[in-house]
mmCIF file of C-alpha atoms in Angstrom:
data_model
loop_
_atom_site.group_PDB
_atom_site.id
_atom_site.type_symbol
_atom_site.label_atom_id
_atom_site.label_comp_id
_atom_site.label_asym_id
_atom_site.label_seq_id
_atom_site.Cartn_x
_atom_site.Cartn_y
_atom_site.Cartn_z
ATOM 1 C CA UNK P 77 88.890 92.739 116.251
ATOM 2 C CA UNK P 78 88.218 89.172 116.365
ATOM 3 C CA UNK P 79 86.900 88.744 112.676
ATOM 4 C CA UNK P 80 85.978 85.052 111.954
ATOM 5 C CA UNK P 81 86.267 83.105 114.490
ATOM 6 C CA UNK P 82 85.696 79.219 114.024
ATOM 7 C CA UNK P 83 85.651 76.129 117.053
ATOM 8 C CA UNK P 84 87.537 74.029 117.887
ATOM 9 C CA UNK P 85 91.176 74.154 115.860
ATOM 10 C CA UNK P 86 91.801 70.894 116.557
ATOM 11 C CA UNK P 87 89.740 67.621 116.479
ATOM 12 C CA UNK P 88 90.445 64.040 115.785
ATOM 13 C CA UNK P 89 86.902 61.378 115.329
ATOM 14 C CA UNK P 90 86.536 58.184 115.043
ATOM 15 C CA UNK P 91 84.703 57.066 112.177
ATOM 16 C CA UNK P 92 81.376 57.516 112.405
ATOM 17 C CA UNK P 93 80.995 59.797 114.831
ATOM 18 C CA UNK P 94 78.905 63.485 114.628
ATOM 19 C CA UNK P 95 80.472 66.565 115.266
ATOM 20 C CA UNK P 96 79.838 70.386 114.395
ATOM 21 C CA UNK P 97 82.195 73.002 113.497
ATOM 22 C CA UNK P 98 81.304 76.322 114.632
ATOM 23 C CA UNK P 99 82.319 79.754 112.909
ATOM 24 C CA UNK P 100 80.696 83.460 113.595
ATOM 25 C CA UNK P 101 82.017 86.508 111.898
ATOM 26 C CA UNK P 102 81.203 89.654 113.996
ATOM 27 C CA UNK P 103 81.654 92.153 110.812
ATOM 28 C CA UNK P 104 78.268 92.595 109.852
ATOM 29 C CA UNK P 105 78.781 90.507 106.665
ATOM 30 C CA UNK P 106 75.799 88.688 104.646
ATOM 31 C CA UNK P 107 77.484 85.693 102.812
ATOM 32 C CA UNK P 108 79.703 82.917 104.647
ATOM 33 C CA UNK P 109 81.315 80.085 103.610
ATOM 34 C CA UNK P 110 82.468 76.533 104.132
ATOM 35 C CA UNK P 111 85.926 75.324 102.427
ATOM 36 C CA UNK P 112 88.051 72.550 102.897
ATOM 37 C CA UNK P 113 91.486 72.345 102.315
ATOM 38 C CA UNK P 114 93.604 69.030 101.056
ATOM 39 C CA UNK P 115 97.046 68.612 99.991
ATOM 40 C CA UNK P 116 97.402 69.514 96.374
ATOM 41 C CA UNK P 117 93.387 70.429 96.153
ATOM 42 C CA UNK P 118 93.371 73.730 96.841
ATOM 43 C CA UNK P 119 90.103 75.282 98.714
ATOM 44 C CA UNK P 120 87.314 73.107 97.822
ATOM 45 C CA UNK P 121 83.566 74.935 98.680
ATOM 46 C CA UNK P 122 81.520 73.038 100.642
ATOM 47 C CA UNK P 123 78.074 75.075 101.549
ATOM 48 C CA UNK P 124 77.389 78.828 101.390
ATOM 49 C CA UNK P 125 74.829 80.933 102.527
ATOM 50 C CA UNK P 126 74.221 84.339 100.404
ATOM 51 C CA UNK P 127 71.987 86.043 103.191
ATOM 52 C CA UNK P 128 70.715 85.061 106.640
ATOM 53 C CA UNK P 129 68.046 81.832 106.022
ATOM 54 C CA UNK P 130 69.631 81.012 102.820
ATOM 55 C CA UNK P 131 71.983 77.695 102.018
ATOM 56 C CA UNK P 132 73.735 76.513 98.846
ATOM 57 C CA UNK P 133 75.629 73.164 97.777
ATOM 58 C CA UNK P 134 79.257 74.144 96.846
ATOM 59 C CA UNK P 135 81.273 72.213 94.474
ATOM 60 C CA UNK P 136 81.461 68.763 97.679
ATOM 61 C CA UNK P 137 78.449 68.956 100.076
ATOM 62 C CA UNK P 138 78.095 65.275 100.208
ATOM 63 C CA UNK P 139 78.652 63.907 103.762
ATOM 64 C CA UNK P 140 77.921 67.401 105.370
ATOM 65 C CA UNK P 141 74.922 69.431 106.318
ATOM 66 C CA UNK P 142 75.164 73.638 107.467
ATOM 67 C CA UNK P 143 72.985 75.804 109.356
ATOM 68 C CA UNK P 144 72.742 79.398 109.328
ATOM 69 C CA UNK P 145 71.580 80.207 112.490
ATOM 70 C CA UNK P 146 71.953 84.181 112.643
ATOM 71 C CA UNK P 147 73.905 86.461 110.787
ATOM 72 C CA UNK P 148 77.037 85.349 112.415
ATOM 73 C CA UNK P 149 77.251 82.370 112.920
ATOM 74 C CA UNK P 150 77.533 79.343 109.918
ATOM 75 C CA UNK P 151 77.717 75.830 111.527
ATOM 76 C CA UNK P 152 78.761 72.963 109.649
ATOM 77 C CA UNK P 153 77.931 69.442 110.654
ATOM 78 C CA UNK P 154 79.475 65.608 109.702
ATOM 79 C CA UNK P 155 77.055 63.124 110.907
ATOM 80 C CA UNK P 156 78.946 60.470 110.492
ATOM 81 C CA UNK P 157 82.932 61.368 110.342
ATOM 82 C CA UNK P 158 84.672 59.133 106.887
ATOM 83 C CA UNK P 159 88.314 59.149 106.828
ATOM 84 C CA UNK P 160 87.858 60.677 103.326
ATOM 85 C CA UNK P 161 87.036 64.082 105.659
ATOM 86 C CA UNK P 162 89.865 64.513 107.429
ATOM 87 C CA UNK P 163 91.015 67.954 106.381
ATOM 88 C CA UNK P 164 91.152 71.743 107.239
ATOM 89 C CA UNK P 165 88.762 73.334 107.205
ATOM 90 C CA UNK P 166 88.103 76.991 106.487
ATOM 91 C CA UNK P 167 85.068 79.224 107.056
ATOM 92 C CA UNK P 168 84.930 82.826 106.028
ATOM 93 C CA UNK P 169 82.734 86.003 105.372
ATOM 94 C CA UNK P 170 82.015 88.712 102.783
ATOM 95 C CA UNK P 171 80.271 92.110 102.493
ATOM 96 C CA UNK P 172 78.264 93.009 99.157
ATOM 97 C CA UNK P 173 80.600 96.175 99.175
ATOM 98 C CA UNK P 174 83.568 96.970 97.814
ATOM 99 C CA UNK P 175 85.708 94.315 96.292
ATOM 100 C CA UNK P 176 83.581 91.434 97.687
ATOM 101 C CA UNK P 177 86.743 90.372 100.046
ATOM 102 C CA UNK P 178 86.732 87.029 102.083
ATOM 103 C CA UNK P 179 87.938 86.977 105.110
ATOM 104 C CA UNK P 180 89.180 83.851 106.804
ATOM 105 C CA UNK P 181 89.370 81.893 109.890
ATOM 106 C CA UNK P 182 92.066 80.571 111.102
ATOM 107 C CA UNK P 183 91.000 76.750 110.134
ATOM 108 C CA UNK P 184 90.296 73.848 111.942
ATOM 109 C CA UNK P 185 91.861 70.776 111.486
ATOM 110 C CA UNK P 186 90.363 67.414 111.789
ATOM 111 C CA UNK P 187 91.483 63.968 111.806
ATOM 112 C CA UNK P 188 88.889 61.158 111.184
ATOM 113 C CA UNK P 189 90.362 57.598 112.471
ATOM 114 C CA UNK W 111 87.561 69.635 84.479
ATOM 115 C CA UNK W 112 87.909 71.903 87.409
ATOM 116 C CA UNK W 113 86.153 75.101 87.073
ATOM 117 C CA UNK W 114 89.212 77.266 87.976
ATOM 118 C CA UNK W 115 92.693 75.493 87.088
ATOM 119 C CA UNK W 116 96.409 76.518 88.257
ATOM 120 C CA UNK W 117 99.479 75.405 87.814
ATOM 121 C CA UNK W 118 100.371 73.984 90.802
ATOM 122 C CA UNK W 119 104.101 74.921 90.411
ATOM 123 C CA UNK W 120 106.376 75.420 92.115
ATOM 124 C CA UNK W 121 108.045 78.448 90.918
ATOM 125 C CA UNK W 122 111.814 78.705 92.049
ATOM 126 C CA UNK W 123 112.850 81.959 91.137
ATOM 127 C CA UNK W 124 115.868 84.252 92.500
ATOM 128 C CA UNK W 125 115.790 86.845 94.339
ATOM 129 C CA UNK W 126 114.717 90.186 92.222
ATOM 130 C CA UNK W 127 113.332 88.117 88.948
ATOM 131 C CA UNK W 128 110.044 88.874 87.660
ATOM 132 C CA UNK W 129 107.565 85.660 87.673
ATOM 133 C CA UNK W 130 104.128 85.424 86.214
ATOM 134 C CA UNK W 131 101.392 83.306 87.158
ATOM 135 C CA UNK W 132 97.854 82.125 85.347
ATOM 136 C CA UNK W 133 94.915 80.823 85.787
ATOM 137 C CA UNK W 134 91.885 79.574 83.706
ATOM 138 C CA UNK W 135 88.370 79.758 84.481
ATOM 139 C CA UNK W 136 85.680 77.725 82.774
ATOM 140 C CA UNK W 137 82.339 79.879 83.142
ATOM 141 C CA UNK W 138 82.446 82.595 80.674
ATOM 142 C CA UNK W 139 79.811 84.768 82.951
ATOM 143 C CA UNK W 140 82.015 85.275 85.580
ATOM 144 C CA UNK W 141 82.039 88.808 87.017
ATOM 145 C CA UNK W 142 84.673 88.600 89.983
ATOM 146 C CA UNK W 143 88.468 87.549 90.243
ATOM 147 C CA UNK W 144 90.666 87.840 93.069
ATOM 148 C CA UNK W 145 94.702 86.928 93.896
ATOM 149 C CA UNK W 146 94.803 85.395 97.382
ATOM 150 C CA UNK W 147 98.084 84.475 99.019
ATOM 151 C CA UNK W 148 98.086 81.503 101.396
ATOM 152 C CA UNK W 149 101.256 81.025 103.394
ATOM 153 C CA UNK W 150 102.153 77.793 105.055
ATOM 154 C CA UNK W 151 99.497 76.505 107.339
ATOM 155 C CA UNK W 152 97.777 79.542 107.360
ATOM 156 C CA UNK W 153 94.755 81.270 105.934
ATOM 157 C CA UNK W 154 94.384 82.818 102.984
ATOM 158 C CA UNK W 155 94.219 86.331 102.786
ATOM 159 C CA UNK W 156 93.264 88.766 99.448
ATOM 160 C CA UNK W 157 96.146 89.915 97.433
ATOM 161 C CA UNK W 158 94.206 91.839 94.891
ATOM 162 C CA UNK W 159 91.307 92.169 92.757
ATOM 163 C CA UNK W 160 91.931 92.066 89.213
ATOM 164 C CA UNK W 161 89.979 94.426 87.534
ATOM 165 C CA UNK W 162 88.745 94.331 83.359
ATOM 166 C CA UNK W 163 91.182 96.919 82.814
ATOM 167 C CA UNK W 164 93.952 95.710 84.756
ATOM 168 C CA UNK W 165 95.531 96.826 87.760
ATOM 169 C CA UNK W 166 98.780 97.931 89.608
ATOM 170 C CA UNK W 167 100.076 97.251 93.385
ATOM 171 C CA UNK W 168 103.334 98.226 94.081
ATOM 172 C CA UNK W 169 105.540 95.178 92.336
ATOM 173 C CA UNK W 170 101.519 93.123 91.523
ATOM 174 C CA UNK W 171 99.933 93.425 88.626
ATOM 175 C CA UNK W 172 97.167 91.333 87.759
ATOM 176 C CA UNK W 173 95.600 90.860 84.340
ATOM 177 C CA UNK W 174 92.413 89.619 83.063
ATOM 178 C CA UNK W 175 92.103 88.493 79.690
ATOM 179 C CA UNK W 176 87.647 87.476 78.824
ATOM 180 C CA UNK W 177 88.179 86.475 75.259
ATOM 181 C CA UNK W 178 90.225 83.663 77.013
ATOM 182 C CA UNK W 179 89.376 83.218 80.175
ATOM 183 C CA UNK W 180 92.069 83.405 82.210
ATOM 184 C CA UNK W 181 93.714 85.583 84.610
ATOM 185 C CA UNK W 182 97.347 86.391 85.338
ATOM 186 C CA UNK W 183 99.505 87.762 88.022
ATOM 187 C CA UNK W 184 103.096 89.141 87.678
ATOM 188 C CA UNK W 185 105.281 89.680 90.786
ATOM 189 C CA UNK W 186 108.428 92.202 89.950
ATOM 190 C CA UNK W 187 111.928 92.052 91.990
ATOM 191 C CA UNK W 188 110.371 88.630 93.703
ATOM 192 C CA UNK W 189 110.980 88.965 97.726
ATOM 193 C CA UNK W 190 112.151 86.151 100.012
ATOM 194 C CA UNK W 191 108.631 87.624 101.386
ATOM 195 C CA UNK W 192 107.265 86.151 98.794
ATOM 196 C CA UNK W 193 107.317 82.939 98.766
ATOM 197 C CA UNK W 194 103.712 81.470 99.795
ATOM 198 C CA UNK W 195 101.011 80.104 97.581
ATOM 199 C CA UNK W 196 99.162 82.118 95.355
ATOM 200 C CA UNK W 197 95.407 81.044 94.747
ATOM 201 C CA UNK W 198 92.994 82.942 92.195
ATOM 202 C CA UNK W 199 89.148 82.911 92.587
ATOM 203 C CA UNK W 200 86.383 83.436 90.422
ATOM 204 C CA UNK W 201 82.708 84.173 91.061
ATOM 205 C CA UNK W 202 79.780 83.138 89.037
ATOM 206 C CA UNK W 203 76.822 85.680 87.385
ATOM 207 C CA UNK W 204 73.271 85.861 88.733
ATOM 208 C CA UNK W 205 72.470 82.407 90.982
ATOM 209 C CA UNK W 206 76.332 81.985 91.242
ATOM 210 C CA UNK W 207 77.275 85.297 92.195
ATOM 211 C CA UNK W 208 78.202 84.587 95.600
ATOM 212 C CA UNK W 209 79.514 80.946 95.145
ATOM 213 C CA UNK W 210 83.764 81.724 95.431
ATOM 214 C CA UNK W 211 85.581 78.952 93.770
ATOM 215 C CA UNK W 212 89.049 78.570 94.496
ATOM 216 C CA UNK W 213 91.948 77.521 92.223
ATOM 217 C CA UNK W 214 94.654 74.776 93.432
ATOM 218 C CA UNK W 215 97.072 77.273 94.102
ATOM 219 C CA UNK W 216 100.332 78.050 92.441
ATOM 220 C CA UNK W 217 103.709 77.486 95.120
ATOM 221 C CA UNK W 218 106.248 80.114 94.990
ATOM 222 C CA UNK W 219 109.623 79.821 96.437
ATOM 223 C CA UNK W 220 111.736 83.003 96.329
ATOM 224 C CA UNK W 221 115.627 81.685 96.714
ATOM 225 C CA UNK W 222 118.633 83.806 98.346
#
């Protein structure tokens, strides 16, 4: 089972420069997420999307825009790179059932020059 | 102030000690709190749910306390396994119910 799967794992911009992170999630899940992850910072949320056509700022959504374009798939996009965004970056999913559960990518890291 | 807050550690413990971490939260109408684990370089992936009442897995227990807003989590006969980060997340109520904010994470290191 793939789970969450996000693209590319590795990128490195110059500043100024656009680029989109991709992530799609084949469990069937309503909410996804946008994180990023700096030394000492913990997971900082980025944008979220409750349901399919639905966005939210997170706690930093400056410099960053997201589209959800289906249920699986949550894009995020920098449309022009800062050093201040280098970082990993997480995206993950979660069913209205149960415990509520994330589930996780496996990150993608990006350098900004 | 951060909404969730951690001590960022980290904890050096032994081999078979008992360590206990918390972790305040700053909106009093949160519903939902989780343990994740995060291990170098790597995702993070759920530990537990802590539950009003509290709750038991195998050497985890996890606490939540309302009156004062914070959660804890107590690892018995620590692991080598165990050493990782340990985050805690907390939902909001109504608008906020599925916005998942993340604490710093608390570093454990399990020593031989």
């Amino acid at each position: 089972n793939a789970g969450v799967t996000q693209t590319p794992k590795f990128q490195v911009l110059k500043t100024g420069q656009s680029m989109t992170l991709q992530c799609a999630q084949d469990m069937n899940h309503n909410s996804m997420y946008w994180y990023r992850q700096d030394p000492g910072m913990g997971l900082r949320l980025i944008y979220y999307s409750a349901s399919e056509g639905t966005t939210d700022k997170g706690e930093v959504p400056n410099g960053y825009n997201v589209s959800r374009l289906n249920k699986r798939e949550f894009s995020l996009r920098l449309e022009s790179a800062a050093p201040s965004q280098t970082s990993v970056y997480f995206c993950a999913s979660r069913n209205r059932e149960a415990n509520g559960e994330l589930f996780f990518g496996e990150g993608s890291r990006l350098t900004v020059l | 102030r951060k909404e969730v807050e951690q001590d960022p550690g980290p904890f050096n413990v032994p081999e078979g000690a008992t360590v206990a971490f918390n972790c305040t939260y700053s909106n009093s109408a949160s519903q939902s709190f989780f343990w994740y684990r995060q291990d170098c370089r790597k995702e993070p992936k759920l530990l537990m749910s802590v539950y009003s009442s509290g709750n038991e897995d195998g050497r985890f227990t996890a606490q939540l306390n309302r009156a004062s807003q914070y959660i804890s989590l107590l690892i018995r006969d620590s692991k080598l396994s165990d050493s990782a980060t340990y985050l805690c997340v907390v939902n909001g109520k109504g608008s906020g119910t599925y916005k998942y904010i993340f604490g710093t994470g608390t570093r454990l290191k399990v020593l031989a």
